[in-house]
Amino acid sequence: MEKPTVALVYQAVQALYHDPDPAGKERASVWLGELQRSMYAWEMADQLLQLKQDVESCYFAAQTMKMKIQTSFFELPPETHIALRDSLLSHIQSLKDLSPIIVTQLALAIADLALQMASWKGCVHTLIEKYSNDVSSMTFLIEILTVLPEEVHSRSLRIGANRRTEIIEDLAYYSSTVVTLLMTCVEKSGSNEKMLIKVFRCLGSWFNLGVLDSNFMANNQLLMVLFQVLQRDETSTNLHEAASDCVCSALYAIENVDTHMPLALQLFQGVLTLETAYHMAVAREDLDKVLNYCRIFTELCETFLETTVKSPGQGMGDLRTLELLLICAGHPQYEVVEISFNFWYRLGENLYKTNDPALHGIFRPYIQRLLHGLARHCQLDPDHEGIPEDTDDFGEFRMRVSDLVKDVIFLVGSMECFSQLYSTLKEGNPPWEVTEAVLFIMAAIAKSVDPENNPTLTEVLEQVVLLPETVHIAVRYTSIELVGEMSEVVDRNPRFLGTALVLARLPLEKIAECLSDLCAVQVMALKKLLSQDPSNGKAADPTVWLDRLAVIFRHTNPIVENGQTHPCQKVIQEIWPVLSQTLNTHQADNRIVERCCRCLRFAVRCVGKGSASLLQPLVTQMVSVYQVYPHSCFLYLGSILVDEYGMEEGCRQGLLDMLQALCMPTFQLLEQPNGLRNHPDTVDDLFRLATRFVQRSPVTLLSSGIIVHIIQCAIAATTLDHRDANCSVMKFVRDLIHTGVSNDHEDDFELRKQLIGQAMGQHGQQLVTQLMHTCCFCLPPYTLPDVAEVLWEIMVFDRPVSHMYIDTCSTTPDSTCIIHMQLKVDVHIHAEECKQVCWAIREFTRLFR
């Protein structure tokens, strides 16, 4: 590109931020990206910063300067380095009041320059000497001193190990000077909250680098100020969080306690003074502060773990540290106790390795109290309906509890704990939610209990089988989970087996008759409910009977040879009218409709293609109800039908009609404000259905008009931060593209490849741009492998075109680190397997987090 004028650059920045025409924004973005890759970027950024026309142009210039220093510092001859340094310092001083974001970008630029500019000796000393006496400069000085240690280990900077060691030694030499400056700031600013937050952030940054002198810090007033802030009830949330982060960084920095003894003692004693403040935060229901205190208590226990195990109750092995965590375990919010889980894992691991019964005896009471607290936290809400969910946040917490219990139960004794828990159920008459939680903990430890001649286990199994019909469905569900964990006991007591498993082993001619008898009980009950007049305008709940039918169909799996009629086919045809009527009656009730769909799902799975006669009436009813009540379970049931019949030529058009009919109300629902975020189950089930179509009949779907809308919906849904929904979206996109990659010797491969090529030509660029945006700004790190698989399929399908997508993506307006994308392109181009793409994405997204 030719050298532009600064006026032209300013005009492009204005277009990027303010042009109402998206095409104009895109042109400006592409042009500015090209500018940033050129040598002219240095001069243009410098001039824009001098002009100081507005926030947008200064931010673009500051960001450009930072990126050029991080990635293209080699472009500048050494004799220009001093001038660049002086220019940056001048800019940050003149722009310090314009915007904090600009100050941060320039601070990063100065820090990255200092780390790469070997001729700038003692940069910390230079900066403090130059600006420490000017109160107005203190804000940006502390910002530079905060980001400087953070950038030492930045993956963006290409500095060698020797230079990094030299830098760390230099920062260690001046670290006490920095701490003294921070203390002076505190003394001068008094109770200025913003300055205290900056001071604590800076101090935490130096603790994280591990260069602060322990003896110097142990006697420094800053530690006292930290704990005073944390002890004060009136401390604001932001300041409290900054102080907590700093204390946690300090505790992490002294993990090797023996070499930091004076500082370790001060921190140990300081944290123990926070118990009263914790109770005050609980009394005021200030959850943010409660979580901060629990983080500090947990970090304290982690730091002194080895000391606690080696000398429990003595010195810094004081067991009051465990008391603090158990106090937190008593908080009603489960998020609080969850913070401490990693410590309890590590404690269990350490004690298991020591294998010292006397030592185990010291810690046993603490683990017993922890287990009782966890059982209480696992209780469902008293008004909870249905079975326990295992995919929501609380369900995942319960799974983590189960894992933790399994890891520490050896300290208490599996049999002793199991018997104690069971006795609490026998002796009292606890509410259902207490019973269910106790059964859940019992299920976690059941496998570790010796089943040999154990009357308690046999009695528990007996009581589970004899649970009354009126028991809450969640209790019944968890009881069944417990039985599953007691498989060895069941083996020794075959009289407790379930009926459907026995039924499936009968001769084929006997199964239909017996299955009909078994289902008749449930069908009669459903008919009776349907015949009753609704009380208070509401029909009686049929879920118990639907669930029983579902269990029967789920576990009745006879072996049927080719050509034989499935023995369950006639029975399912007979009960369909009752299920259909039940579905119609309760079509407004999502919970009951889900149970109906679940029952039908297992019925279809049970007989496979033998349920073909139900296909037309079932689909008709599903579509009819879904138009009025868009329950997502219909989409899931639709995916089952596609899975079973999608490869049958005569069924494909009907299934496509079903998909199109279900998609229209679904899109209307998801296009509402926050529609994707408010309906993650619908997103999940929609793309399960679409994925089944891709797997069973890709050409049918790709040749239809609905595919364009499904792809557009998928692109929009890639931003959704919901584990299951996002996973389903990514799987759909991956499998869709893969149909054009996988030459499975089918006759339609070339047609599939052509259709995918058309789809990618229409949507490929938008898809890749959106994926890169979501990686950086929307999705948690655990989703990145799914994104990598999509990008890998795009590469395998057409590598040159995929490179074009990435190149174009690197100049989009959303990209705040434009040049960094280019660093990753090489990995993308040369990747020979999916995991290399995943590594590249992880590296890239770290720049934005």
mmCIF file of C-alpha atoms in Angstrom, residues 597 600-602 604-605 635-646 689 692:
data_model
loop_
_atom_site.group_PDB
_atom_site.id
_atom_site.type_symbol
_atom_site.label_atom_id
_atom_site.label_comp_id
_atom_site.label_asym_id
_atom_site.label_seq_id
_atom_site.Cartn_x
_atom_site.Cartn_y
_atom_site.Cartn_z
ATOM 1 C CA CYS A 597 -42.304 -37.943 24.383
ATOM 2 C CA LEU A 600 -42.853 -42.677 22.805
ATOM 3 C CA ARG A 601 -39.110 -42.430 22.268
ATOM 4 C CA PHE A 602 -38.472 -45.732 24.049
ATOM 5 C CA VAL A 604 -40.042 -46.369 18.893
ATOM 6 C CA ARG A 605 -36.566 -47.526 19.891
ATOM 7 C CA LEU A 635 -37.703 -31.754 18.383
ATOM 8 C CA TYR A 636 -35.840 -34.460 20.283
ATOM 9 C CA LEU A 637 -38.527 -37.023 19.472
ATOM 10 C CA GLY A 638 -38.285 -35.925 15.852
ATOM 11 C CA SER A 639 -34.554 -36.706 15.913
ATOM 12 C CA ILE A 640 -35.376 -40.247 17.087
ATOM 13 C CA LEU A 641 -37.798 -40.700 14.188
ATOM 14 C CA VAL A 642 -35.197 -39.459 11.699
ATOM 15 C CA ASP A 643 -32.620 -41.800 13.217
ATOM 16 C CA GLU A 644 -34.949 -44.796 12.798
ATOM 17 C CA TYR A 645 -36.525 -43.989 9.416
ATOM 18 C CA GLY A 646 -34.219 -41.458 7.746
ATOM 19 C CA LEU A 689 -32.687 -33.182 14.915
ATOM 20 C CA ARG A 692 -29.700 -36.785 12.602
#
